[in-house]
Amino acid sequence: NYQARTKMNIKYGFMPSFEMDLISEINFAKKYFDFIEITLNLDLSEYTPKYISKIKTALNNFEVLGHIHWKINPSKELNKIYKSIRIFKKIGAKKITIHPHQTIQKVLSEINDFCNKNKIQLLVENVSSEPFNKATNLAELIKHFQKIGITLDIGRANKNSKKELNNLLIN
C-alpha cells in the first residue's frame, strides 16, 4: 500500500459553487489549488463566445477540468453533453468528468468517442449508489473503453466505506 501511494501524483482541485461568480471562484482556485473543476449551469445559452473568452482569460492556462452536470441524463440529452464538451474544449479543458449510471455503457462509448475526437480524456466519477460506488465495478467499466480514467470523490468513497476508499486508491 505504501509504495502504491507514494507513486501516485495527487492533485487537489476546487469545484466552484453555482451561487458564486465563476470568475472570482477561478481566482480563488488559482491561489489555493492545483486545478479547478467546473460544472456548467444547466442553461448552456449563457456560455456566449464573450463569456467563454472571459472564462478563458481568467483561467490564463490554469488547469481546468470539465464536469458534465449530474442532472443531464446521458441517455436522453446526448446533444446537451456534446454542447457541454465543446464549451469545455473552448475554455481549455483536457479532461471531463461524467457520473456513470447503470444504463450508460452504450452512451458512454459514444461520449468517449466524441471526447477522443476532440483530444479530451473522459473520466468517470465514483457515485453514492450501486453499482458505481465500488472500486471493482468502476475498474470493470473503464476496462471496456479506450483512454477513460477515474475522478475520485474522496468524500463519497469515504462515506461508502474506508475499505472501499482504500480499494479505489489501490486499483
JSON list of C-alpha atoms in Angstrom, two decimals:
[
{"chain": "A", "resi": 1, "resn": "ASN", "atom": "CA", "xyz": [0.00, 0.00, 0.00]},
{"chain": "A", "resi": 2, "resn": "TYR", "atom": "CA", "xyz": [2.71, 2.49, 0.91]},
{"chain": "A", "resi": 3, "resn": "GLN", "atom": "CA", "xyz": [4.61, 2.04, -2.39]},
{"chain": "A", "resi": 4, "resn": "ALA", "atom": "CA", "xyz": [1.45, 2.45, -4.45]},
{"chain": "A", "resi": 5, "resn": "ARG", "atom": "CA", "xyz": [0.53, 5.62, -2.59]},
{"chain": "A", "resi": 6, "resn": "THR", "atom": "CA", "xyz": [3.96, 7.21, -2.86]},
{"chain": "A", "resi": 7, "resn": "LYS", "atom": "CA", "xyz": [3.99, 6.73, -6.64]},
{"chain": "A", "resi": 8, "resn": "MET", "atom": "CA", "xyz": [0.64, 8.49, -7.07]},
{"chain": "A", "resi": 9, "resn": "ASN", "atom": "CA", "xyz": [0.62, 12.04, -8.34]},
{"chain": "A", "resi": 10, "resn": "ILE", "atom": "CA", "xyz": [-2.11, 13.52, -6.19]},
{"chain": "A", "resi": 11, "resn": "LYS", "atom": "CA", "xyz": [-3.51, 16.92, -7.09]},
{"chain": "A", "resi": 12, "resn": "TYR", "atom": "CA", "xyz": [-6.08, 18.92, -5.19]},
{"chain": "A", "resi": 13, "resn": "GLY", "atom": "CA", "xyz": [-8.89, 20.54, -7.10]},
{"chain": "A", "resi": 14, "resn": "PHE", "atom": "CA", "xyz": [-11.63, 23.02, -6.37]},
{"chain": "A", "resi": 15, "resn": "MET", "atom": "CA", "xyz": [-15.23, 22.83, -7.57]},
{"chain": "A", "resi": 16, "resn": "PRO", "atom": "CA", "xyz": [-16.88, 26.27, -7.63]},
{"chain": "A", "resi": 17, "resn": "SER", "atom": "CA", "xyz": [-20.31, 26.97, -6.22]},
{"chain": "A", "resi": 18, "resn": "PHE", "atom": "CA", "xyz": [-23.15, 27.83, -8.59]},
{"chain": "A", "resi": 19, "resn": "GLU", "atom": "CA", "xyz": [-24.11, 30.65, -6.22]},
{"chain": "A", "resi": 20, "resn": "MET", "atom": "CA", "xyz": [-20.78, 32.45, -6.64]},
{"chain": "A", "resi": 21, "resn": "ASP", "atom": "CA", "xyz": [-19.34, 34.39, -9.56]},
{"chain": "A", "resi": 22, "resn": "LEU", "atom": "CA", "xyz": [-17.33, 31.94, -11.67]},
{"chain": "A", "resi": 23, "resn": "ILE", "atom": "CA", "xyz": [-14.51, 34.40, -12.37]},
{"chain": "A", "resi": 24, "resn": "SER", "atom": "CA", "xyz": [-13.95, 35.09, -8.65]},
{"chain": "A", "resi": 25, "resn": "GLU", "atom": "CA", "xyz": [-14.10, 31.33, -7.99]},
{"chain": "A", "resi": 26, "resn": "ILE", "atom": "CA", "xyz": [-11.40, 30.79, -10.64]},
{"chain": "A", "resi": 27, "resn": "ASN", "atom": "CA", "xyz": [-9.20, 33.44, -8.99]},
{"chain": "A", "resi": 28, "resn": "PHE", "atom": "CA", "xyz": [-9.69, 31.75, -5.61]},
{"chain": "A", "resi": 29, "resn": "ALA", "atom": "CA", "xyz": [-8.79, 28.32, -7.02]},
{"chain": "A", "resi": 30, "resn": "LYS", "atom": "CA", "xyz": [-5.63, 29.67, -8.65]},
{"chain": "A", "resi": 31, "resn": "LYS", "atom": "CA", "xyz": [-4.38, 30.83, -5.23]},
{"chain": "A", "resi": 32, "resn": "TYR", "atom": "CA", "xyz": [-5.01, 27.65, -3.25]},
{"chain": "A", "resi": 33, "resn": "PHE", "atom": "CA", "xyz": [-5.44, 24.61, -5.54]},
{"chain": "A", "resi": 34, "resn": "ASP", "atom": "CA", "xyz": [-3.75, 22.69, -8.34]},
{"chain": "A", "resi": 35, "resn": "PHE", "atom": "CA", "xyz": [-6.75, 22.85, -10.68]},
{"chain": "A", "resi": 36, "resn": "ILE", "atom": "CA", "xyz": [-10.41, 23.84, -10.92]},
{"chain": "A", "resi": 37, "resn": "GLU", "atom": "CA", "xyz": [-13.24, 21.51, -11.91]},
{"chain": "A", "resi": 38, "resn": "ILE", "atom": "CA", "xyz": [-16.05, 23.50, -13.50]},
{"chain": "A", "resi": 39, "resn": "THR", "atom": "CA", "xyz": [-19.61, 22.25, -13.88]},
{"chain": "A", "resi": 40, "resn": "LEU", "atom": "CA", "xyz": [-21.58, 24.30, -16.38]},
{"chain": "A", "resi": 41, "resn": "ASN", "atom": "CA", "xyz": [-25.03, 25.54, -15.44]},
{"chain": "A", "resi": 42, "resn": "LEU", "atom": "CA", "xyz": [-27.88, 23.56, -16.98]},
{"chain": "A", "resi": 43, "resn": "ASP", "atom": "CA", "xyz": [-28.80, 26.54, -19.18]},
{"chain": "A", "resi": 44, "resn": "LEU", "atom": "CA", "xyz": [-25.92, 26.44, -21.66]},
{"chain": "A", "resi": 45, "resn": "SER", "atom": "CA", "xyz": [-27.17, 29.54, -23.51]},
{"chain": "A", "resi": 46, "resn": "GLU", "atom": "CA", "xyz": [-25.33, 31.77, -21.02]},
{"chain": "A", "resi": 47, "resn": "TYR", "atom": "CA", "xyz": [-21.99, 30.50, -22.38]},
{"chain": "A", "resi": 48, "resn": "THR", "atom": "CA", "xyz": [-21.75, 33.02, -25.19]},
{"chain": "A", "resi": 49, "resn": "PRO", "atom": "CA", "xyz": [-18.47, 33.50, -27.06]},
{"chain": "A", "resi": 50, "resn": "LYS", "atom": "CA", "xyz": [-17.86, 36.65, -24.98]},
{"chain": "A", "resi": 51, "resn": "TYR", "atom": "CA", "xyz": [-18.42, 34.83, -21.66]},
{"chain": "A", "resi": 52, "resn": "ILE", "atom": "CA", "xyz": [-16.30, 31.85, -22.78]},
{"chain": "A", "resi": 53, "resn": "SER", "atom": "CA", "xyz": [-13.50, 34.28, -23.65]},
{"chain": "A", "resi": 54, "resn": "LYS", "atom": "CA", "xyz": [-13.81, 35.91, -20.22]},
{"chain": "A", "resi": 55, "resn": "ILE", "atom": "CA", "xyz": [-13.54, 32.48, -18.52]},
{"chain": "A", "resi": 56, "resn": "LYS", "atom": "CA", "xyz": [-10.52, 31.52, -20.64]},
{"chain": "A", "resi": 57, "resn": "THR", "atom": "CA", "xyz": [-8.80, 34.83, -19.84]},
{"chain": "A", "resi": 58, "resn": "ALA", "atom": "CA", "xyz": [-9.42, 34.34, -16.10]},
{"chain": "A", "resi": 59, "resn": "LEU", "atom": "CA", "xyz": [-8.02, 30.81, -16.26]},
{"chain": "A", "resi": 60, "resn": "ASN", "atom": "CA", "xyz": [-4.87, 32.03, -18.06]},
{"chain": "A", "resi": 61, "resn": "ASN", "atom": "CA", "xyz": [-3.61, 28.45, -18.66]},
{"chain": "A", "resi": 62, "resn": "PHE", "atom": "CA", "xyz": [-4.58, 27.30, -15.14]},
{"chain": "A", "resi": 63, "resn": "GLU", "atom": "CA", "xyz": [-5.56, 23.64, -15.29]},
{"chain": "A", "resi": 64, "resn": "VAL", "atom": "CA", "xyz": [-9.30, 23.22, -15.74]},
{"chain": "A", "resi": 65, "resn": "LEU", "atom": "CA", "xyz": [-11.36, 20.05, -15.77]},
{"chain": "A", "resi": 66, "resn": "GLY", "atom": "CA", "xyz": [-14.91, 19.95, -17.04]},
{"chain": "A", "resi": 67, "resn": "HIS", "atom": "CA", "xyz": [-17.70, 18.23, -15.16]},
{"chain": "A", "resi": 68, "resn": "ILE", "atom": "CA", "xyz": [-20.85, 17.23, -17.02]},
{"chain": "A", "resi": 69, "resn": "HIS", "atom": "CA", "xyz": [-23.80, 18.42, -14.93]},
{"chain": "A", "resi": 70, "resn": "TRP", "atom": "CA", "xyz": [-25.15, 15.47, -12.93]},
{"chain": "A", "resi": 71, "resn": "LYS", "atom": "CA", "xyz": [-28.77, 16.41, -13.78]},
{"chain": "A", "resi": 72, "resn": "ILE", "atom": "CA", "xyz": [-28.17, 15.84, -17.51]},
{"chain": "A", "resi": 73, "resn": "ASN", "atom": "CA", "xyz": [-29.50, 12.41, -18.46]},
{"chain": "A", "resi": 74, "resn": "PRO", "atom": "CA", "xyz": [-26.91, 10.92, -20.87]},
{"chain": "A", "resi": 75, "resn": "SER", "atom": "CA", "xyz": [-29.48, 8.60, -22.45]},
{"chain": "A", "resi": 76, "resn": "LYS", "atom": "CA", "xyz": [-31.93, 11.42, -23.23]},
{"chain": "A", "resi": 77, "resn": "GLU", "atom": "CA", "xyz": [-29.76, 14.55, -23.56]},
{"chain": "A", "resi": 78, "resn": "LEU", "atom": "CA", "xyz": [-26.70, 13.48, -25.52]},
{"chain": "A", "resi": 79, "resn": "ASN", "atom": "CA", "xyz": [-26.69, 16.70, -27.57]},
{"chain": "A", "resi": 80, "resn": "LYS", "atom": "CA", "xyz": [-26.51, 18.74, -24.35]},
{"chain": "A", "resi": 81, "resn": "ILE", "atom": "CA", "xyz": [-23.50, 16.68, -23.29]},
{"chain": "A", "resi": 82, "resn": "TYR", "atom": "CA", "xyz": [-21.81, 17.28, -26.67]},
{"chain": "A", "resi": 83, "resn": "LYS", "atom": "CA", "xyz": [-22.50, 21.02, -26.39]},
{"chain": "A", "resi": 84, "resn": "SER", "atom": "CA", "xyz": [-21.01, 21.00, -22.87]},
{"chain": "A", "resi": 85, "resn": "ILE", "atom": "CA", "xyz": [-17.90, 19.20, -24.17]},
{"chain": "A", "resi": 86, "resn": "ARG", "atom": "CA", "xyz": [-17.48, 21.81, -26.94]},
{"chain": "A", "resi": 87, "resn": "ILE", "atom": "CA", "xyz": [-17.69, 24.61, -24.34]},
{"chain": "A", "resi": 88, "resn": "PHE", "atom": "CA", "xyz": [-15.17, 22.86, -22.09]},
{"chain": "A", "resi": 89, "resn": "LYS", "atom": "CA", "xyz": [-12.79, 22.45, -25.03]},
{"chain": "A", "resi": 90, "resn": "LYS", "atom": "CA", "xyz": [-13.03, 26.19, -25.78]},
{"chain": "A", "resi": 91, "resn": "ILE", "atom": "CA", "xyz": [-12.02, 27.08, -22.20]},
{"chain": "A", "resi": 92, "resn": "GLY", "atom": "CA", "xyz": [-9.09, 24.66, -22.32]},
{"chain": "A", "resi": 93, "resn": "ALA", "atom": "CA", "xyz": [-10.29, 21.52, -20.51]},
{"chain": "A", "resi": 94, "resn": "LYS", "atom": "CA", "xyz": [-8.27, 18.43, -21.38]},
{"chain": "A", "resi": 95, "resn": "LYS", "atom": "CA", "xyz": [-10.31, 16.15, -19.10]},
{"chain": "A", "resi": 96, "resn": "ILE", "atom": "CA", "xyz": [-14.05, 15.92, -18.47]},
{"chain": "A", "resi": 97, "resn": "THR", "atom": "CA", "xyz": [-15.83, 14.03, -15.69]},
{"chain": "A", "resi": 98, "resn": "ILE", "atom": "CA", "xyz": [-19.19, 12.32, -16.01]},
{"chain": "A", "resi": 99, "resn": "HIS", "atom": "CA", "xyz": [-21.25, 10.40, -13.44]},
{"chain": "A", "resi": 100, "resn": "PRO", "atom": "CA", "xyz": [-21.87, 6.86, -14.67]},
{"chain": "A", "resi": 101, "resn": "HIS", "atom": "CA", "xyz": [-25.36, 5.38, -14.49]},
{"chain": "A", "resi": 102, "resn": "GLN", "atom": "CA", "xyz": [-26.40, 1.73, -14.73]},
{"chain": "A", "resi": 103, "resn": "THR", "atom": "CA", "xyz": [-27.67, 2.08, -18.29]},
{"chain": "A", "resi": 104, "resn": "ILE", "atom": "CA", "xyz": [-24.82, 4.24, -19.51]},
{"chain": "A", "resi": 105, "resn": "GLN", "atom": "CA", "xyz": [-22.41, 1.76, -21.15]},
{"chain": "A", "resi": 106, "resn": "LYS", "atom": "CA", "xyz": [-23.60, 2.27, -24.77]},
{"chain": "A", "resi": 107, "resn": "VAL", "atom": "CA", "xyz": [-23.96, 6.04, -24.38]},
{"chain": "A", "resi": 108, "resn": "LEU", "atom": "CA", "xyz": [-20.64, 6.24, -22.54]},
{"chain": "A", "resi": 109, "resn": "SER", "atom": "CA", "xyz": [-18.97, 4.67, -25.56]},
{"chain": "A", "resi": 110, "resn": "GLU", "atom": "CA", "xyz": [-20.40, 7.41, -27.82]},
{"chain": "A", "resi": 111, "resn": "ILE", "atom": "CA", "xyz": [-19.39, 10.16, -25.38]},
{"chain": "A", "resi": 112, "resn": "ASN", "atom": "CA", "xyz": [-15.89, 8.69, -25.06]},
{"chain": "A", "resi": 113, "resn": "ASP", "atom": "CA", "xyz": [-15.51, 8.56, -28.85]},
{"chain": "A", "resi": 114, "resn": "PHE", "atom": "CA", "xyz": [-16.61, 12.22, -29.08]},
{"chain": "A", "resi": 115, "resn": "CYS", "atom": "CA", "xyz": [-14.10, 13.18, -26.39]},
{"chain": "A", "resi": 116, "resn": "ASN", "atom": "CA", "xyz": [-11.29, 11.23, -28.08]},
{"chain": "A", "resi": 117, "resn": "LYS", "atom": "CA", "xyz": [-12.01, 13.00, -31.40]},
{"chain": "A", "resi": 118, "resn": "ASN", "atom": "CA", "xyz": [-11.71, 16.32, -29.52]},
{"chain": "A", "resi": 119, "resn": "LYS", "atom": "CA", "xyz": [-8.48, 15.25, -27.76]},
{"chain": "A", "resi": 120, "resn": "ILE", "atom": "CA", "xyz": [-10.16, 15.25, -24.34]},
{"chain": "A", "resi": 121, "resn": "GLN", "atom": "CA", "xyz": [-9.93, 12.44, -21.80]},
{"chain": "A", "resi": 122, "resn": "LEU", "atom": "CA", "xyz": [-13.22, 11.26, -20.35]},
{"chain": "A", "resi": 123, "resn": "LEU", "atom": "CA", "xyz": [-13.25, 10.44, -16.64]},
{"chain": "A", "resi": 124, "resn": "VAL", "atom": "CA", "xyz": [-15.95, 8.59, -14.69]},
{"chain": "A", "resi": 125, "resn": "GLU", "atom": "CA", "xyz": [-16.59, 9.56, -11.10]},
{"chain": "A", "resi": 126, "resn": "ASN", "atom": "CA", "xyz": [-17.49, 7.24, -8.28]},
{"chain": "A", "resi": 127, "resn": "VAL", "atom": "CA", "xyz": [-21.07, 7.85, -7.18]},
{"chain": "A", "resi": 128, "resn": "SER", "atom": "CA", "xyz": [-23.02, 7.20, -3.98]},
{"chain": "A", "resi": 129, "resn": "SER", "atom": "CA", "xyz": [-25.19, 4.35, -5.21]},
{"chain": "A", "resi": 130, "resn": "GLU", "atom": "CA", "xyz": [-24.71, 0.90, -6.74]},
{"chain": "A", "resi": 131, "resn": "PRO", "atom": "CA", "xyz": [-23.08, -0.21, -8.90]},
{"chain": "A", "resi": 132, "resn": "PHE", "atom": "CA", "xyz": [-20.52, 2.54, -9.48]},
{"chain": "A", "resi": 133, "resn": "ASN", "atom": "CA", "xyz": [-19.74, 3.23, -5.84]},
{"chain": "A", "resi": 134, "resn": "LYS", "atom": "CA", "xyz": [-17.47, 0.16, -5.78]},
{"chain": "A", "resi": 135, "resn": "ALA", "atom": "CA", "xyz": [-13.87, 0.13, -7.00]},
{"chain": "A", "resi": 136, "resn": "THR", "atom": "CA", "xyz": [-14.27, -3.21, -8.74]},
{"chain": "A", "resi": 137, "resn": "ASN", "atom": "CA", "xyz": [-17.28, -2.02, -10.74]},
{"chain": "A", "resi": 138, "resn": "LEU", "atom": "CA", "xyz": [-15.52, 1.20, -11.79]},
{"chain": "A", "resi": 139, "resn": "ALA", "atom": "CA", "xyz": [-12.43, -0.80, -12.77]},
{"chain": "A", "resi": 140, "resn": "GLU", "atom": "CA", "xyz": [-14.59, -3.13, -14.89]},
{"chain": "A", "resi": 141, "resn": "LEU", "atom": "CA", "xyz": [-16.30, -0.17, -16.54]},
{"chain": "A", "resi": 142, "resn": "ILE", "atom": "CA", "xyz": [-13.08, 1.56, -17.57]},
{"chain": "A", "resi": 143, "resn": "LYS", "atom": "CA", "xyz": [-11.55, -1.68, -18.92]},
{"chain": "A", "resi": 144, "resn": "HIS", "atom": "CA", "xyz": [-14.12, -1.57, -21.73]},
{"chain": "A", "resi": 145, "resn": "PHE", "atom": "CA", "xyz": [-13.12, 1.86, -23.01]},
{"chain": "A", "resi": 146, "resn": "GLN", "atom": "CA", "xyz": [-10.02, 3.34, -24.54]},
{"chain": "A", "resi": 147, "resn": "LYS", "atom": "CA", "xyz": [-8.42, 6.17, -22.55]},
{"chain": "A", "resi": 148, "resn": "ILE", "atom": "CA", "xyz": [-11.12, 6.50, -19.84]},
{"chain": "A", "resi": 149, "resn": "GLY", "atom": "CA", "xyz": [-9.91, 7.43, -16.35]},
{"chain": "A", "resi": 150, "resn": "ILE", "atom": "CA", "xyz": [-11.42, 7.94, -12.90]},
{"chain": "A", "resi": 151, "resn": "THR", "atom": "CA", "xyz": [-12.23, 11.06, -10.91]},
{"chain": "A", "resi": 152, "resn": "LEU", "atom": "CA", "xyz": [-12.17, 10.05, -7.26]},
{"chain": "A", "resi": 153, "resn": "ASP", "atom": "CA", "xyz": [-14.63, 11.84, -4.99]},
{"chain": "A", "resi": 154, "resn": "ILE", "atom": "CA", "xyz": [-12.95, 11.08, -1.69]},
{"chain": "A", "resi": 155, "resn": "GLY", "atom": "CA", "xyz": [-15.95, 12.21, 0.37]},
{"chain": "A", "resi": 156, "resn": "ARG", "atom": "CA", "xyz": [-18.26, 9.77, -1.42]},
{"chain": "A", "resi": 157, "resn": "ALA", "atom": "CA", "xyz": [-15.74, 6.94, -1.27]},
{"chain": "A", "resi": 158, "resn": "ASN", "atom": "CA", "xyz": [-15.13, 7.51, 2.43]},
{"chain": "A", "resi": 159, "resn": "LYS", "atom": "CA", "xyz": [-18.88, 7.72, 3.11]},
{"chain": "A", "resi": 160, "resn": "ASN", "atom": "CA", "xyz": [-19.33, 4.38, 1.37]},
{"chain": "A", "resi": 161, "resn": "SER", "atom": "CA", "xyz": [-16.60, 2.77, 3.50]},
{"chain": "A", "resi": 162, "resn": "LYS", "atom": "CA", "xyz": [-12.96, 3.25, 4.42]},
{"chain": "A", "resi": 163, "resn": "LYS", "atom": "CA", "xyz": [-12.22, -0.16, 2.90]},
{"chain": "A", "resi": 164, "resn": "GLU", "atom": "CA", "xyz": [-13.77, 0.95, -0.40]},
{"chain": "A", "resi": 165, "resn": "LEU", "atom": "CA", "xyz": [-11.73, 4.17, -0.33]},
{"chain": "A", "resi": 166, "resn": "ASN", "atom": "CA", "xyz": [-8.55, 2.08, 0.02]},
{"chain": "A", "resi": 167, "resn": "ASN", "atom": "CA", "xyz": [-9.72, -0.17, -2.85]},
{"chain": "A", "resi": 168, "resn": "LEU", "atom": "CA", "xyz": [-10.30, 2.86, -5.09]},
{"chain": "A", "resi": 169, "resn": "LEU", "atom": "CA", "xyz": [-6.85, 4.27, -4.26]},
{"chain": "A", "resi": 170, "resn": "ILE", "atom": "CA", "xyz": [-5.08, 0.94, -4.87]},
{"chain": "A", "resi": 171, "resn": "ASN", "atom": "CA", "xyz": [-6.97, -0.05, -8.04]}
]
